[in-house]
C-alpha angles and dihedrals in degrees: 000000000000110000121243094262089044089053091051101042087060093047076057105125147141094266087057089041088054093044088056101091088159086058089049096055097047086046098047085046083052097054092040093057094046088052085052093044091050091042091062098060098065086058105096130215110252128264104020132132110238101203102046088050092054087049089051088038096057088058095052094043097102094050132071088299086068099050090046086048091055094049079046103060095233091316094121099043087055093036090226123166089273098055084112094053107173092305077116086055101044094047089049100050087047087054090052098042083054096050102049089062094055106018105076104213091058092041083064098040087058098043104039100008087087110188095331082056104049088044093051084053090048080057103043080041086056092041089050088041091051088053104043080051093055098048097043091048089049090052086042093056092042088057090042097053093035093063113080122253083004085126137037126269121259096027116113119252086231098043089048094050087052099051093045103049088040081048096052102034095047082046091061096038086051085053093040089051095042090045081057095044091052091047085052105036098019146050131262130024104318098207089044097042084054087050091038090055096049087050094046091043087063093044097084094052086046097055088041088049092052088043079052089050097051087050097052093042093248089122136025127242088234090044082059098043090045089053086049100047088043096055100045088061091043084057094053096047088046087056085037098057104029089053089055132096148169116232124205118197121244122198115200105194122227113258130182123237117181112318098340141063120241131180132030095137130151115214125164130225103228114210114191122228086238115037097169106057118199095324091103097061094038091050093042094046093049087055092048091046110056091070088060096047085045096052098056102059091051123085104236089188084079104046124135119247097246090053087056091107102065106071087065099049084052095056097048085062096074129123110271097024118127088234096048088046089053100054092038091061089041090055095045096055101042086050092048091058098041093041088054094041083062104043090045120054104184087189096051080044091056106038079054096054091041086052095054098038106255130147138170117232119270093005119102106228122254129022085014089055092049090048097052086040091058096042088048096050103045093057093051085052094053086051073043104056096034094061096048087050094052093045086056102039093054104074088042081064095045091049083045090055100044113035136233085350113149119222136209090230150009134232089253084041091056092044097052095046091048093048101046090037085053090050091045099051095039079060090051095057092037085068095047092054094050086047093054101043084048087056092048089046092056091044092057091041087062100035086057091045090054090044090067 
C-alpha cells in the first residue's frame, strides 16, 4: 500500500501548483535575486581599462580564468564587482569541512556540538570566506596595476588597489549574503542556484557560437547532431546516477520503557553512487589549470635554458590534450575517493548505530559494521568515480577529435546544472507536498467540527 507522502506526490498537479501562493512567493524571491545577482556582473570595478583587459583576458582564456569566468557567468571577462562569485565561500566551506575531520576542536564541535555547534562552523566558514576574498582581490589589484595601461591614467596605485580589493570582496560578502537569503526565503540551494545561473546565462551564446561554427565550416552538421545527442544521454545518466542509492537495512530492536515497547523499527542508511559531488572536477581542473594561467604572465622569450622545457609541458596541459585527459581523470578519481573519505566517516556511522541500538543483519555492530560500511562504500565510489570521469572526459575527447570547436558546455558544467536543477525541483515538490498535507489538515479539522 502506497505510503501517505506517495499517495500525495500522484494527486501533484497544476491546479495544486496554482493554489500554492507560499511557493510563489519563495520562486518569484528566487528569480528576483538571480536578476539582481546577474545584474551585478556587468558592474565593473572602477578604474579599469576595458579594452586592455579584454586583450589580457583573450590570452588567459584557456587557463583557470576561463574556468571562474564560466562558474561567473562573464563576470570575470568583463571584471566586473562579482569576479570573485562565491569560489571564496566554497573554498572556504570545503577547508572547514576538512578541518573538522582532522583539527580536534572542530571534530568535536561537528559530532557533539548539535545545532550551536554547526552555526559556530557557518561562522568560522564566513570569517575564512571574507579572508581568502581579501587576499585574492588584493592579488588580484597588485596584477592588475602592475600591467601597463591595465588602469586607467591619473588614478593612484594605492587608491586603485583599495577600491578594487573593497569592490571584490564586498562583491563576494553581498552573494554570500543573497545565496543565503534564497536557501532561507527561497527555494533551492542558494549558493548553487548563484553558480547554476552564471553557467545557464552562458548557455545561449554557447549553442549560437556552435550554429556559427557549422556555417563557417568550422564544424560539421553531424559533429553538432552527434554533441547534442551525446548530451542529452550524459544528462540522463547524470539524473540516473545521481538518483540512485544503495540502501542498507537497519534493525532497531524492541525495548521496554516503563510500561510500554518501543522500537522495533527498520530504517535504511542511503549512499549515494557519488559522494563527492562536483567537488573532484572542480578540484582537478583547478590543478590542471594553474600551469596554464602561470604561463601566460611570464615572458617565455626569456626564459632560461634550463627552463626550455616547460612551454611545451604547458602546452601539453590543454584542454583536449591526451596528457591533460590523463591527469584529469587521475585527479578526479583520487578526489573522488579523498573528498568522500572525509564526508563519510563509516566508524562515527557505526558507534551511532551501536548507541541507539541498531544493527544490520548478519553483521555484529561495531568494528564488523565499520568494516562492511567501509567495503560497501568504497565500491560505490569506485561506480562513483568512474561515471564523473567519464561526464567530464567526454567533451576533452570531443575537443581531441574535432579540433579547436567551441562548445555550450562542459562535462563539470553539465554536472553542476543537472544536480542543482534535481535539488530545486525535489524542494518544489517538497512544498507542494506541505502544502497539500496542510489543506487536508484543515479539510478533516472542519469535517470534524461539523461532525460535532
Amino acid at each position: 500500500m502506497a505510503s501517505a507522502a506517495e499517495q500525495l506526490a500522484a494527486n501533484m498537479n497544476f491546479g495544486s501548483f496554482q493554489k500554492a501562493t507560499e511557493l510563489h512567493k519563495r520562486i518569484w524571491f528566487t528569480l528576483i535575486a538571480l536578476i539582481v545577482y546577474r545584474l551585478g556582473t556587468y558592474v565593473p570595478i572602477p578604474g579599469i581599462n576595458p579594452e586592455a583587459f579584454a586583450a589580457a583576458f583573450q590570452q588567459q582564456s584557456k587557463g583557470i580564468l576561463g574556468m571562474f569566468n564560466m562558474f561567473s557567468g562573464g563576470a570575470v571577462q568583463r571584471m566586473a564587482v562579482f569576479s570573485l562569485n562565491v569560489m571564496p565561500y566554497i573554498s572556504a566551506s570545503i577547508i572547514v569541512q576538512l578541518m573538522g575531520s582532522v583539527y580536534p576542536p572542530w571534530e568535536k564541535l561537528k559530532k557533539e556540538g548539535g545545532e550551536a555547534g554547526r552555526k559556530t562552523l557557518n561562522q568560522y566558514t564566513r570569517y575564512l570566506a571574507v579572508v581568502l576574498a581579501l587576499v585574492q582581490s588584493f592579488s588580484i589589484a597588485v596584477g592588475l596595476q602592475s600591467q601597463p595601461g591595465m588602469v586607467v591614467g591619473g588614478i593612484a596605485p594605492v587608491f586603485f588597489i583599495a577600491s578594487t580589493v573593497v569592490a571584490l570582496t564586498g562583491g563576494t560578502l553581498f552573494l554570500m549574503w543573497l545565496g543565503e537569503q534564497i536557501t532561507s526565503r527561497g527555494v533551492g540551494n542558494g549558493v548553487s542556484l548563484i553558480i547554476f545561473a552564471g553557467i545557464v546565462a552562458a548557455l545561449p551564446l554557447g549553442v549560437v557560437q556552435m550554429f556559427t561554427q557549422v556555417q563557417t565550416g568550422a564544424m560539421s552538421g553531424f559533429s553538432l547532431f552527434a554533441v547534442a545527442v551525446l548530451a542529452v544521454a550524459v544528462i540522463f545518466a547524470i539524473v540516473f546516477i545521481e538518483r540512485s542509492q544503495r540502501r542498507l537495512l537497519v534493525h532497531y530492536p524492541k525495548r521496554q520503557q516503563g510500561n510500554r515497547m518501543i522500537g522495533g523499527d527498520t530504517s535504511f542508511i542511503p549512499l549515494k553512487l557519488n559522494t563527492a559531488g562536483v567537488i573532484p572536477p572542480i578540484f582537478a581542473s583547478s590543478l590542471l589549470l594553474l600551469p596554464t594561467t602561470a604561463m601566460g604572465f611570464l615572458a617565455t622569450a626569456n626564459l632560461p635554458s634550463w627552463l626550455s622545457w616547460l612551454p611545451t609541458v604547458v602546452g601539453a596541459l590543454q584542454h583536449g590534450q591526451p596528457l591533460f585527459m590523463v591527469l584529469y581523470a587521475a585527479l578526479i578519481i583520487f578526489f573522488s575517493f579523498f573528498y568522500t573519505s572525509v564526508v563519510f566517516n563509516p566508524d562515527e556511522t557505526a558507534e551511532n548505530l551501536r548507541k541507539y541500538g541498531g544493527f544490520m543483519p548478519g553483521i555484529r555492530p561495531g568494528k564488523r559494521t565499520a568494516e562492511y560500511l567501509d567495503y560497501v562504500l568504497t565500491r560505490l565510489t569506485v561506480i562513483g568515480a568512474a561515471y564523473i570521469t567519464a561526464v567530464c572526459i567526454l567533451p576533452e575527447l570531443l575537443m581531441s577529435s574535432m579540433g579547436p570547436t567551441k562548445f555550450a558546455l562542459g562535462g563539470t558544467s553539465i554536472l553542476i546544472v543537472v544536480t542543482v536543477t534535481m535539488d530545486t525541483v525535489a524542494q518544489i515538490q517538497s512544498h507542494l507536498l506541505a502544502h497539500q498535507y496542510e489543506g487536508l489538515i484543515k479539510k478533516s479539522k472542519l469535517r470534524g467540527g461539523k461532525g460535532r
